[in-house]
Short mmCIF file of C-alpha atoms and ligand atoms in Angstrom, two decimals:
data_model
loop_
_atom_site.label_atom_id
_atom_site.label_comp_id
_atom_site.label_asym_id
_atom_site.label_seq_id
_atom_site.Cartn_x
_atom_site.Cartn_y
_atom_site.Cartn_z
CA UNK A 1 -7.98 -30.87 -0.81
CA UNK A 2 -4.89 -30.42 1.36
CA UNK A 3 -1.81 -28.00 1.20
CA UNK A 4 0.71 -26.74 3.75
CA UNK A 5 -0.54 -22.94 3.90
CA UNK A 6 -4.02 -21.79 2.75
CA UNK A 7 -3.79 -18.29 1.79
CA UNK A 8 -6.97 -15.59 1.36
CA UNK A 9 -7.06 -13.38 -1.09
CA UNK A 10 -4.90 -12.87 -4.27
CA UNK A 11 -3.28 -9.05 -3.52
CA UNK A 12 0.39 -8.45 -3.66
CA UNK A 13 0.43 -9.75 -0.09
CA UNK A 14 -1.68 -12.89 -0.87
CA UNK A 15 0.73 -14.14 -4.23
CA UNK A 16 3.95 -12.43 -2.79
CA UNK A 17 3.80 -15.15 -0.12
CA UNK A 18 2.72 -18.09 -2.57
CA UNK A 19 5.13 -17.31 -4.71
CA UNK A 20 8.26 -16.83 -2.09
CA UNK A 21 6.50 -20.31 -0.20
CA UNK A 22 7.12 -22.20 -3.66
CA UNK A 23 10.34 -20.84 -4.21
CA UNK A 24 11.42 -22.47 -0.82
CA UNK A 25 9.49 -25.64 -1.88
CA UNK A 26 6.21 -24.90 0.47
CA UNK A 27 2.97 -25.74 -0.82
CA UNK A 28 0.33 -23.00 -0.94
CA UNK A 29 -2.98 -22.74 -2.26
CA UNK A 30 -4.15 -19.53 -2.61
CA UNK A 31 -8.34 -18.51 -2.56
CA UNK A 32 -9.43 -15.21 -4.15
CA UNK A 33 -13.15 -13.19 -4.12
CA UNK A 34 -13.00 -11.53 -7.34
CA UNK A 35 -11.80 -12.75 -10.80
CA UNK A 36 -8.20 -12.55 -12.01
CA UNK A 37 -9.10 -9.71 -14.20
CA UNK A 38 -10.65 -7.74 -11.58
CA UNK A 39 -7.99 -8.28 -9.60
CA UNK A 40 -5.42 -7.25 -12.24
CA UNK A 41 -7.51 -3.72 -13.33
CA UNK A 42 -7.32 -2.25 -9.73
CA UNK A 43 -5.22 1.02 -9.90
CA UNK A 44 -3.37 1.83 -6.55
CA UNK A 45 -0.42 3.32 -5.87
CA UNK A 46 2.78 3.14 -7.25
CA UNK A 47 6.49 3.64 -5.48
CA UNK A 48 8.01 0.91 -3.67
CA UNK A 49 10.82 1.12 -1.18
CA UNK A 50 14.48 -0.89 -1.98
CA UNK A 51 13.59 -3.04 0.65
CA UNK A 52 10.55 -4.46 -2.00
CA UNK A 53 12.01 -4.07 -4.88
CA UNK A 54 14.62 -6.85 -3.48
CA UNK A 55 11.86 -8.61 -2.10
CA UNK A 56 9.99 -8.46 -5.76
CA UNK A 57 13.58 -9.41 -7.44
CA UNK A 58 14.06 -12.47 -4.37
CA UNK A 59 10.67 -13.53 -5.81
CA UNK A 60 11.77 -14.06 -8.90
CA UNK A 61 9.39 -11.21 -10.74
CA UNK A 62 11.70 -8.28 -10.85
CA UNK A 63 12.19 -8.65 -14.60
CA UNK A 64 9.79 -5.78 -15.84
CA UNK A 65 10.43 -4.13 -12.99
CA UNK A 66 14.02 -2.98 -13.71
CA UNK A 67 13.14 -2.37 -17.26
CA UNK A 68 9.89 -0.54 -16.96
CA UNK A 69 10.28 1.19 -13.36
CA UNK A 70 11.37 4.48 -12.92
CA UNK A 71 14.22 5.04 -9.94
CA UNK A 72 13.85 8.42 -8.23
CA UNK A 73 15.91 10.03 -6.10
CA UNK A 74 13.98 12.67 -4.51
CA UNK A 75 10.89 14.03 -4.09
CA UNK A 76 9.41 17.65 -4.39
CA UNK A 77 7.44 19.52 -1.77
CA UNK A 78 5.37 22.48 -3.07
CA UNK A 79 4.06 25.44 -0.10
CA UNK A 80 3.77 29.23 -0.34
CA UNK A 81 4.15 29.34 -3.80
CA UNK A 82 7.60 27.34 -4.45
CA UNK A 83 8.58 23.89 -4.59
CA UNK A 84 11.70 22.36 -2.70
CA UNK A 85 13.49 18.92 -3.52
CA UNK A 86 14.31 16.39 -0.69
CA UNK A 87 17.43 14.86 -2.18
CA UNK A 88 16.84 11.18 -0.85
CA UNK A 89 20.31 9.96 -2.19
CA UNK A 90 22.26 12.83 -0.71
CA UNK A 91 20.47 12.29 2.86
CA UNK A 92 20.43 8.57 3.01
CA UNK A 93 23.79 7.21 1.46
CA UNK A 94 22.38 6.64 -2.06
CA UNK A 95 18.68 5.41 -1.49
CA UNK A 96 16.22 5.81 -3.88
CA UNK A 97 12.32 4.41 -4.38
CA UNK A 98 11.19 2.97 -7.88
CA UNK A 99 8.10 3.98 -9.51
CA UNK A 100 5.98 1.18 -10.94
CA UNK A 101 2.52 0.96 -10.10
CA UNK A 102 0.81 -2.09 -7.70
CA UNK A 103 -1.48 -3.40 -10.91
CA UNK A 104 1.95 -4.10 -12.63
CA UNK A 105 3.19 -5.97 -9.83
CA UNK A 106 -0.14 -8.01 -9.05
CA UNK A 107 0.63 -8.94 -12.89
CA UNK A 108 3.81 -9.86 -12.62
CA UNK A 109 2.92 -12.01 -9.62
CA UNK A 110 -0.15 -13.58 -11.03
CA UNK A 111 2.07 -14.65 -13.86
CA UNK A 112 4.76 -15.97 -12.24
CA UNK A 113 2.45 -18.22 -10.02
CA UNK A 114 0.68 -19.31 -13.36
CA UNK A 115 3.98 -20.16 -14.99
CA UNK A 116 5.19 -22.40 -11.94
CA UNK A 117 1.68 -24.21 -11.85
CA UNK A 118 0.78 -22.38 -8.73
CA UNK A 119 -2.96 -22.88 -7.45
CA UNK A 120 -4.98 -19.53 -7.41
CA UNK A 121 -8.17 -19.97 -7.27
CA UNK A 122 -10.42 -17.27 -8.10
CA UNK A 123 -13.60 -16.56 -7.66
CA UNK A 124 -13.86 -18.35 -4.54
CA UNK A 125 -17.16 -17.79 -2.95
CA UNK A 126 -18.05 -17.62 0.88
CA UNK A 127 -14.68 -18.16 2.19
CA UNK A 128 -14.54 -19.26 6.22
CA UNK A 129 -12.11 -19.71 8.06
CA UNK A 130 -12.33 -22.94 10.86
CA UNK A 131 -10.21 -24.10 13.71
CA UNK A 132 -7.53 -22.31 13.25
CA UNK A 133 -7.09 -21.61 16.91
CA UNK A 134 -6.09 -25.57 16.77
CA UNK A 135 -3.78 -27.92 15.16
CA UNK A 136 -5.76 -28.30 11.91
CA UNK A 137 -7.51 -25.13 10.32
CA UNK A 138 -9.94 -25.54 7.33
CA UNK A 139 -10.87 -23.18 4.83
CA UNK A 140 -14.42 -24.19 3.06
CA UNK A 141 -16.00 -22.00 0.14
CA UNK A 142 -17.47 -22.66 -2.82
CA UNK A 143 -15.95 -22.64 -6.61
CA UNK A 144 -17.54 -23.62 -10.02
CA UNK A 145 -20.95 -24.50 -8.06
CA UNK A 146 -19.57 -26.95 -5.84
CA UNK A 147 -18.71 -26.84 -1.89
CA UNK A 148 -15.26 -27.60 -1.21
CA UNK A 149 -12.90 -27.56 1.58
CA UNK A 150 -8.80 -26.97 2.57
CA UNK A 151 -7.44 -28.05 4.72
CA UNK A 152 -3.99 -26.87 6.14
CA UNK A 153 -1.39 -26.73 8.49
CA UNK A 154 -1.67 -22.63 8.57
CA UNK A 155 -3.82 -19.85 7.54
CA UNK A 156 -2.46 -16.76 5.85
CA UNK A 157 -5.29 -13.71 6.09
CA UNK A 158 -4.01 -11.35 3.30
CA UNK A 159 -7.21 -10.53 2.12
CA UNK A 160 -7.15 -6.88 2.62
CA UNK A 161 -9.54 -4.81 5.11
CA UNK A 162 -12.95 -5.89 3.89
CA UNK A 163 -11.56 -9.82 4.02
CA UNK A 164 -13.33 -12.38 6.33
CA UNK A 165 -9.76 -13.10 8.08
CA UNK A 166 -9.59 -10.59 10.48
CA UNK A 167 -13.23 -10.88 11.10
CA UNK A 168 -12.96 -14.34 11.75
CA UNK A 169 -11.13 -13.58 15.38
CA UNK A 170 -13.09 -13.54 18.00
CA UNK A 171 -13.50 -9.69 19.13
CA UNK A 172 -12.32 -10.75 22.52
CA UNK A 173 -8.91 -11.31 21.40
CA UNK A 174 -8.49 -8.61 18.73
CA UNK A 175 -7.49 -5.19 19.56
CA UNK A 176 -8.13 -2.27 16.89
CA UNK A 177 -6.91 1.38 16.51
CA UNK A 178 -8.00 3.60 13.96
CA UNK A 179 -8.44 7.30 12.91
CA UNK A 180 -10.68 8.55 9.88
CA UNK A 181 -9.22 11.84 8.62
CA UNK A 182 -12.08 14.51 6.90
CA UNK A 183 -11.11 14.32 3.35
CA UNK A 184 -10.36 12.06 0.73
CA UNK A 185 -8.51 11.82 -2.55
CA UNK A 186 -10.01 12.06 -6.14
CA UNK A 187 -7.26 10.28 -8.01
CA UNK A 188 -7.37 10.55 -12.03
CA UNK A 189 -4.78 8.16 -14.37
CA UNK A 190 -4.13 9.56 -17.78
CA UNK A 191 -2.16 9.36 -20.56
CA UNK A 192 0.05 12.98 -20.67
CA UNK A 193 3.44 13.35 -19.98
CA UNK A 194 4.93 14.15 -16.66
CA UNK A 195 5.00 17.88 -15.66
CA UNK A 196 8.31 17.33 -13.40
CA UNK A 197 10.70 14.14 -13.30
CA UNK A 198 9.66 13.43 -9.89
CA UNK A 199 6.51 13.36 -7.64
CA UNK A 200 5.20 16.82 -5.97
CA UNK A 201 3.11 16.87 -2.61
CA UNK A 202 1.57 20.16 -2.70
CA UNK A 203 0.09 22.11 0.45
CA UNK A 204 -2.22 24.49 -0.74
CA UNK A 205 -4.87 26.53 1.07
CA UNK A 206 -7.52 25.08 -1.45
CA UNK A 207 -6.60 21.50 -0.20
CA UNK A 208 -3.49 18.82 -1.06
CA UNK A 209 -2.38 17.82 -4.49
CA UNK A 210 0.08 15.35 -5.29
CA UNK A 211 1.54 15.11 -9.20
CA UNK A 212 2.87 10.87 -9.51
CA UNK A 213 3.38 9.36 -12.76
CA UNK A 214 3.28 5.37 -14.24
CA UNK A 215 5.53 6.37 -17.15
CA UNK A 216 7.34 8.95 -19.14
CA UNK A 217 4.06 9.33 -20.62
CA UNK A 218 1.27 8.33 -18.44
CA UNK A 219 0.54 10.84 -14.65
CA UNK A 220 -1.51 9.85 -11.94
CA UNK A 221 -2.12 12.79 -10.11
CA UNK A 222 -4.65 13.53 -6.73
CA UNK A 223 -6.72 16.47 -5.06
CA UNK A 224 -7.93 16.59 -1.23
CA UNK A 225 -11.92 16.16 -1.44
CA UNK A 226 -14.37 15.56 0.78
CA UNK A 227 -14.97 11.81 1.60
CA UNK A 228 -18.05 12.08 0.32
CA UNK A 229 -17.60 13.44 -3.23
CA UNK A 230 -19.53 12.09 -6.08
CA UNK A 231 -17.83 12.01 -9.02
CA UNK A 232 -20.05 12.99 -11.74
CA UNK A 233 -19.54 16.50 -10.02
CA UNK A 234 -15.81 16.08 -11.45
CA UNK A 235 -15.20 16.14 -15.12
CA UNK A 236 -11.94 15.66 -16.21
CA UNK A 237 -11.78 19.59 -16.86
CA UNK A 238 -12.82 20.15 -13.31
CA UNK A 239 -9.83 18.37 -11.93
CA UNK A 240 -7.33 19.59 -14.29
CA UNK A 241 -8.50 22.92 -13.56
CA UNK A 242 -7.67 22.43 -9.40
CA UNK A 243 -4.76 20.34 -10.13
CA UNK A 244 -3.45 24.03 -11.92
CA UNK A 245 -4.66 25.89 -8.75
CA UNK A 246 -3.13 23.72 -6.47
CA UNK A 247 0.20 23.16 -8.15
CA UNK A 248 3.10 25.72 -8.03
CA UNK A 249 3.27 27.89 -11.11
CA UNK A 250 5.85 26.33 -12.76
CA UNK A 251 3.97 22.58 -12.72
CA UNK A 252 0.72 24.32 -13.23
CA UNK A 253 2.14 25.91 -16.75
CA UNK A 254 3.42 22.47 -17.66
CA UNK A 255 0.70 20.28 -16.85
CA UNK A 256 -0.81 18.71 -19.68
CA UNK A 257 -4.34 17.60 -19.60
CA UNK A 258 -6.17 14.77 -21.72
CA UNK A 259 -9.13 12.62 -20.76
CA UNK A 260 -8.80 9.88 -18.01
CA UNK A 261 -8.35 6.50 -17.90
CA UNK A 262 -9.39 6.29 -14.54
CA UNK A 263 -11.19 8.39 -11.79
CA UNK A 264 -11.52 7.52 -8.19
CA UNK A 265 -11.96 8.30 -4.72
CA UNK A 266 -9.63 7.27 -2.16
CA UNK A 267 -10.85 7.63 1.73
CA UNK A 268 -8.18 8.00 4.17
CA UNK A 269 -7.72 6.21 7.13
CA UNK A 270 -5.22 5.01 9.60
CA UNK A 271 -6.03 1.36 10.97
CA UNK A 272 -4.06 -1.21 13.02
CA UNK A 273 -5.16 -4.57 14.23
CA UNK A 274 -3.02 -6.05 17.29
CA UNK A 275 -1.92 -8.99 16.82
CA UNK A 276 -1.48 -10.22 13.78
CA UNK A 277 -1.37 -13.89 14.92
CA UNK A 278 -4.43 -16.01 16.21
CA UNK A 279 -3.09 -20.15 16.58
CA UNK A 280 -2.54 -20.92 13.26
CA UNK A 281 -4.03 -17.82 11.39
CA UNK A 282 -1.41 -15.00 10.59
CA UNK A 283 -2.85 -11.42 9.03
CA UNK A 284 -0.90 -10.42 6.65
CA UNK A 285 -0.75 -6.55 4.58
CA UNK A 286 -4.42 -4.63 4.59
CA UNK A 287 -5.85 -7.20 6.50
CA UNK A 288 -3.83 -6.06 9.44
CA UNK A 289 -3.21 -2.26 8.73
CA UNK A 290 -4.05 0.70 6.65
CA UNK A 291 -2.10 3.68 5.79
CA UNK A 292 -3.16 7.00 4.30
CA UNK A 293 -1.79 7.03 1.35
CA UNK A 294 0.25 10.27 1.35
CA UNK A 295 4.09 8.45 2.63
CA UNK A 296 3.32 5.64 0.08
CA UNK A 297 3.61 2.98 2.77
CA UNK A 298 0.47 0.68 1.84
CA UNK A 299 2.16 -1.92 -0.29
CA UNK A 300 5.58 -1.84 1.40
CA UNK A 301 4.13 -2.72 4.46
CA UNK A 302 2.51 -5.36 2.72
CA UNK A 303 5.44 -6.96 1.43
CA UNK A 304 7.35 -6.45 4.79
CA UNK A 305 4.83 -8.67 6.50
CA UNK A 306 5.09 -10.78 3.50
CA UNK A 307 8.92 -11.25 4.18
CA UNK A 308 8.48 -11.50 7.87
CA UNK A 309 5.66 -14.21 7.35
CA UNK A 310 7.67 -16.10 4.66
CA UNK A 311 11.01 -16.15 7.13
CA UNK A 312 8.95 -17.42 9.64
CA UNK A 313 7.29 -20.36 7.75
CA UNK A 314 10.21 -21.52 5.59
CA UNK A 315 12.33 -21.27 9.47
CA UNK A 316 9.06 -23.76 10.61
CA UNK A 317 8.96 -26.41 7.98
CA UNK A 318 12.83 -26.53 7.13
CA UNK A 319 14.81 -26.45 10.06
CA UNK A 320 11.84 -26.82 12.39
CA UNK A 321 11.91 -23.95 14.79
CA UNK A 322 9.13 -21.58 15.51
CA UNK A 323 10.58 -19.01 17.20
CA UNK A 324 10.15 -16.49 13.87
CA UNK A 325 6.44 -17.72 13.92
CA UNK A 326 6.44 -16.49 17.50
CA UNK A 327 7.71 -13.22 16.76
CA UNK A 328 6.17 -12.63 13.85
CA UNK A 329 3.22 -10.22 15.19
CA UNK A 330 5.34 -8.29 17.37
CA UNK A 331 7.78 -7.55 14.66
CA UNK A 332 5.76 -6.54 11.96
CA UNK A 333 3.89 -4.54 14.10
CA UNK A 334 7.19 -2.23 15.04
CA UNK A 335 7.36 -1.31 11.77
CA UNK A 336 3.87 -1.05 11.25
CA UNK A 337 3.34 1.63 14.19
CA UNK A 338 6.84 3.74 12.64
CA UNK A 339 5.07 3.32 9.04
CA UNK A 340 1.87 4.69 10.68
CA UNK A 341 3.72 7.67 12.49
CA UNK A 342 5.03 8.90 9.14
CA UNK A 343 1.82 8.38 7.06
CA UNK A 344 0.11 10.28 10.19
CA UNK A 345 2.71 13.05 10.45
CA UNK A 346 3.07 13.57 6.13
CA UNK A 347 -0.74 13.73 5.88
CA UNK A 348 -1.47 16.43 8.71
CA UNK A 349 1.79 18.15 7.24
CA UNK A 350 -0.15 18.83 3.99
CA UNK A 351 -3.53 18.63 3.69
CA UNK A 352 -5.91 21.50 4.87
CA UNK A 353 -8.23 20.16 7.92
CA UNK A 354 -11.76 21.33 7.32
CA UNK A 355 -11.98 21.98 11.46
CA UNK A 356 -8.53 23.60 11.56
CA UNK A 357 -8.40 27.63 12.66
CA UNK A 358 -5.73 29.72 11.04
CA UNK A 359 -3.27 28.43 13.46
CA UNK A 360 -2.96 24.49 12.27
CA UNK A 361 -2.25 26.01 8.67
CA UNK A 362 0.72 28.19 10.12
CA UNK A 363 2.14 25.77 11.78
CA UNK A 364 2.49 23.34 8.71
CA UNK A 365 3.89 25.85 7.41
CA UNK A 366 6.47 26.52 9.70
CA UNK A 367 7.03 23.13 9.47
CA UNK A 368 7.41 22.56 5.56
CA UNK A 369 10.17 25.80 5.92
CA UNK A 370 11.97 23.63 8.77
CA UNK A 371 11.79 20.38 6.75
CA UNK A 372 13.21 22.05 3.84
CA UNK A 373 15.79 24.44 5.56
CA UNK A 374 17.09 21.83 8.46
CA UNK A 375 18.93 18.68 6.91
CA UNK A 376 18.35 17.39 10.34
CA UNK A 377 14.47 17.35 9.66
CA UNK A 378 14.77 16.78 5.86
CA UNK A 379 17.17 13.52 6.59
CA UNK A 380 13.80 12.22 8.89
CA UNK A 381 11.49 12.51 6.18
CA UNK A 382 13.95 11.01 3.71
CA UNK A 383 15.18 7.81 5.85
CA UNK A 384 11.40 7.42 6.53
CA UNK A 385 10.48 7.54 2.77
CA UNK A 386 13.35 5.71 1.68
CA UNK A 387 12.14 2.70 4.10
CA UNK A 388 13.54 2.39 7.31
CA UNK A 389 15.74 -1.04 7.80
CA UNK A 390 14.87 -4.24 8.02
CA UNK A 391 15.49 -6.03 11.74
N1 LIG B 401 -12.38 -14.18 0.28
C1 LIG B 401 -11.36 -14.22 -0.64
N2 LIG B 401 -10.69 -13.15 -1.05
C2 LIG B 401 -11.00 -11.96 -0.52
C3 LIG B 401 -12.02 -11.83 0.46
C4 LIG B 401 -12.72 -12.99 0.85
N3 LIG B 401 -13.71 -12.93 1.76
N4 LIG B 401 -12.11 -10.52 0.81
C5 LIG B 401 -11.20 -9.88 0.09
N5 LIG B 401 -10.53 -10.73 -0.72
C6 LIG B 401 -9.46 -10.41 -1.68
C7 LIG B 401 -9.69 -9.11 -2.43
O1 LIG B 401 -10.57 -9.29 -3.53
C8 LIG B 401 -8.29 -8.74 -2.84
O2 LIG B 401 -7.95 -9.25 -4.10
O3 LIG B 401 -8.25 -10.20 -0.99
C9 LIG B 401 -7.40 -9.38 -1.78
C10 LIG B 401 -6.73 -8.36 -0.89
O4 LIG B 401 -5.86 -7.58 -1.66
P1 LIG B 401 -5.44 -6.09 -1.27
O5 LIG B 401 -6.64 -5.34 -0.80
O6 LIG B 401 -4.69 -5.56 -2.42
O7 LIG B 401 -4.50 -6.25 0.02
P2 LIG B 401 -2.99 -6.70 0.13
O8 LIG B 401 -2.68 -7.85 -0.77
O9 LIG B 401 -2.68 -6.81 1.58
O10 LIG B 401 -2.17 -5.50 -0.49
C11 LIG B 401 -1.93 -4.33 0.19
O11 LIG B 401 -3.04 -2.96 -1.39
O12 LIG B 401 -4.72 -1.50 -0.74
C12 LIG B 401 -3.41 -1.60 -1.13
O13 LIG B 401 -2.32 0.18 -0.05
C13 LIG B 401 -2.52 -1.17 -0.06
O14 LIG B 401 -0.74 -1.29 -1.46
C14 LIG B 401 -1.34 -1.95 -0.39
C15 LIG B 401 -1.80 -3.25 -0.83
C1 LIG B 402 0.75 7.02 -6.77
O1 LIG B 402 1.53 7.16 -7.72
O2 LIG B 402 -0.35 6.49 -6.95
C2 LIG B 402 1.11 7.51 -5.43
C3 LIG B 402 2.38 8.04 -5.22
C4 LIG B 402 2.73 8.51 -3.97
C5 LIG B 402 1.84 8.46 -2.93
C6 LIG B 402 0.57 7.92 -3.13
C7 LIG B 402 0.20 7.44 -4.39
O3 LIG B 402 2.17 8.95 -1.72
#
């Protein structure tokens, strides 16, 4: 089989490229681990910048999106006892974030490709990668029994950070960067209503919580826990009952509790792989970068290598230039390292560091009263959240 881009791995990143490829009449075929239904039942995280949401709507799957996704214009930050808004439309001319979570989006993708035809094909075993630091790469793996190969003119790696992709580089030419932070999140979905209209990141001595939502009637809320946590030691009482500790009092009264839908543990890392292009192989989303998930950066990095990697391609095979191609590592990766700075700076803002004296714990303090007293500081966290501009 041949096609003009062979892509790995059906994320967001993985169909948000087919899917903008086809609209610009560029031939993808797209090879995916796990079945479609696996793929669609993962639960991750749910606000997306403008920036995606226009991306989503360029895609042609913003339908659901703008009926069922909820626009908010702020967020809350609970410490010593109160909670404080961050007005995102006041401090950055009108910008807001949508919630809708990434398992409705992978659906809305998955059925857009479907509906145009699109090849997806999943549960594709043993994918490698070959040549691709040549003129024409291969993909081989196996499907329904049989060995097959692709061949293609390029190679997109979106297969998130366990994928083959990045693996596939020779170590000599790959540079990595990482930091594992001491906790986790335990992460519970159910089906009561929303204890505030917006999201809350709460500092608390007993660890971070952070109160998110699907729907006007379905919360996904998370506690700080040790990476290692098992959860049978959590019942759904168990959480509910730190979630109330952790939350300020007013939250804490509201917060309705009802068994879960889902229960998980989240570690937290921050990762980078430099660069993100190899020849003909380009990394796309997770299999280039991580975030910790406290400044909700994951998938809208994702889709901002998406766009950059779409540019690029459709700039290639329609007016043939590669100088997008060429620049395509070095300018995802700008916003990757900003993306990383927040996600850094928002997660040591708010959780408690097992290793931390008195001192670290004052200081975040201090800095939670200056982020919600100085407009100067608020405005930094707000542009950041918001999604900073495209280049
Ligand atoms: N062969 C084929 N597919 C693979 C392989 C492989 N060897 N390894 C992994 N995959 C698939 C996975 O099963 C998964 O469906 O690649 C896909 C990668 O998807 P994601 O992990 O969702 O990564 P990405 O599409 O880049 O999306 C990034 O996901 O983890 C969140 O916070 C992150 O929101 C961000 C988004
Ligand atoms: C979520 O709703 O899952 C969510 C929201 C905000 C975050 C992380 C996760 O920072």
């Amino acid at each position: 089989m041949r096609t003009q881009v062979g892509i790995v791995g059906a994320g967001p990143s993985g169909l948000l490229l087919s899917q903008l490829l086809h609209l610009a009449g560029i031939e993808s075929v797209v090879l995916e681990r796990r079945s479609r239904a696996y793929v669609e039942g993962r639960i991750r995280a749910g606000v997306l910048e403008q920036g995606t949401v226009d991306l989503l709507d360029a895609a042609g799957v913003g339908d659901r999106l703008h009926s069922e996704g909820l626009v908010h214009g702020g967020i809350e930050l609970a410490f010593g006892g109160r909670r404080h808004r961050i007005d995102f439309e006041d401090l950055t001319g009108g910008k807001a974030v949508m919630v809708y979570g990434q398992t409705e989006v992978t659906k809305d993708l998955n059925r857009a490709r479907e509906a145009a035809g699109g090849a997806v094909v999943f549960e594709a075993e043993g994918v490698r990668l070959h040549d691709f630091d040549g003129a024409q790469p291969r993909l081989t793996y196996r499907a329904d029994g049989a060995e097959r190969e692709l061949r293609c003119d390029f190679i997109a790696g979106c297969d998130g950070f366990h994928g083959i992709s990045r693996r596939s580089v020779p170590a000599a030419s790959i540079a990595t960067f990482e930091r594992v932070y001491p906790f986790a999140w335990l992460g519970i979905l159910a089906d009561t209503k929303p204890v505030s209209a917006e999201l809350i990141y709460a500092r608390h001595e007993r660890g971070f919580a952070l109160f998110s939502m699907r729907s006007p009637s379905r919360s996904r809320l998370y506690i700080q826990c040790s990476p290692d946590e098992q959860l049978d030691d959590w019942p759904d009482e168990r959480i509910w009952d730190e979630l109330r500790l952790r939350l300020d009092a007013e939250a804490a009264a509201r917060l309705e509790t009802g068994p879960s839908i889902e229960k998980s543990v989240t570690p937290m890392r921050s990762f980078v792989a430099e660069p993100m292009r190899f020849g003909r192989l380009f990394l796309a989303g997770d299999a280039a970068h991580i975030v910790p998930p406290t400044g909700a950066k994951g998938l809208n990095l994702a889709a901002a290598d998406v766009r950059y990697l779409s540019r690029a391609l459709i700039a290639h095979y329609k007016e043939g230039r590669d100088d997008l191609l060429d620049a395509y590592s070095e300018t995802c990766l700008r916003r990757i390292w900003k993306a990383q700075r927040f996600s850094w700076w928002m997660t040591s803002l708010l959780h408690r560091f097992p290793e931390e004296s008195g001192f670290g714990g004052r200081v975040q303090l201090a800095e939670l009263d200056y982020v919600t007293s100085s407009r100067a500081a608020a405005r930094t966290l707000a542009e950041n959240y918001v999604g900073l501009p495209f280049e």
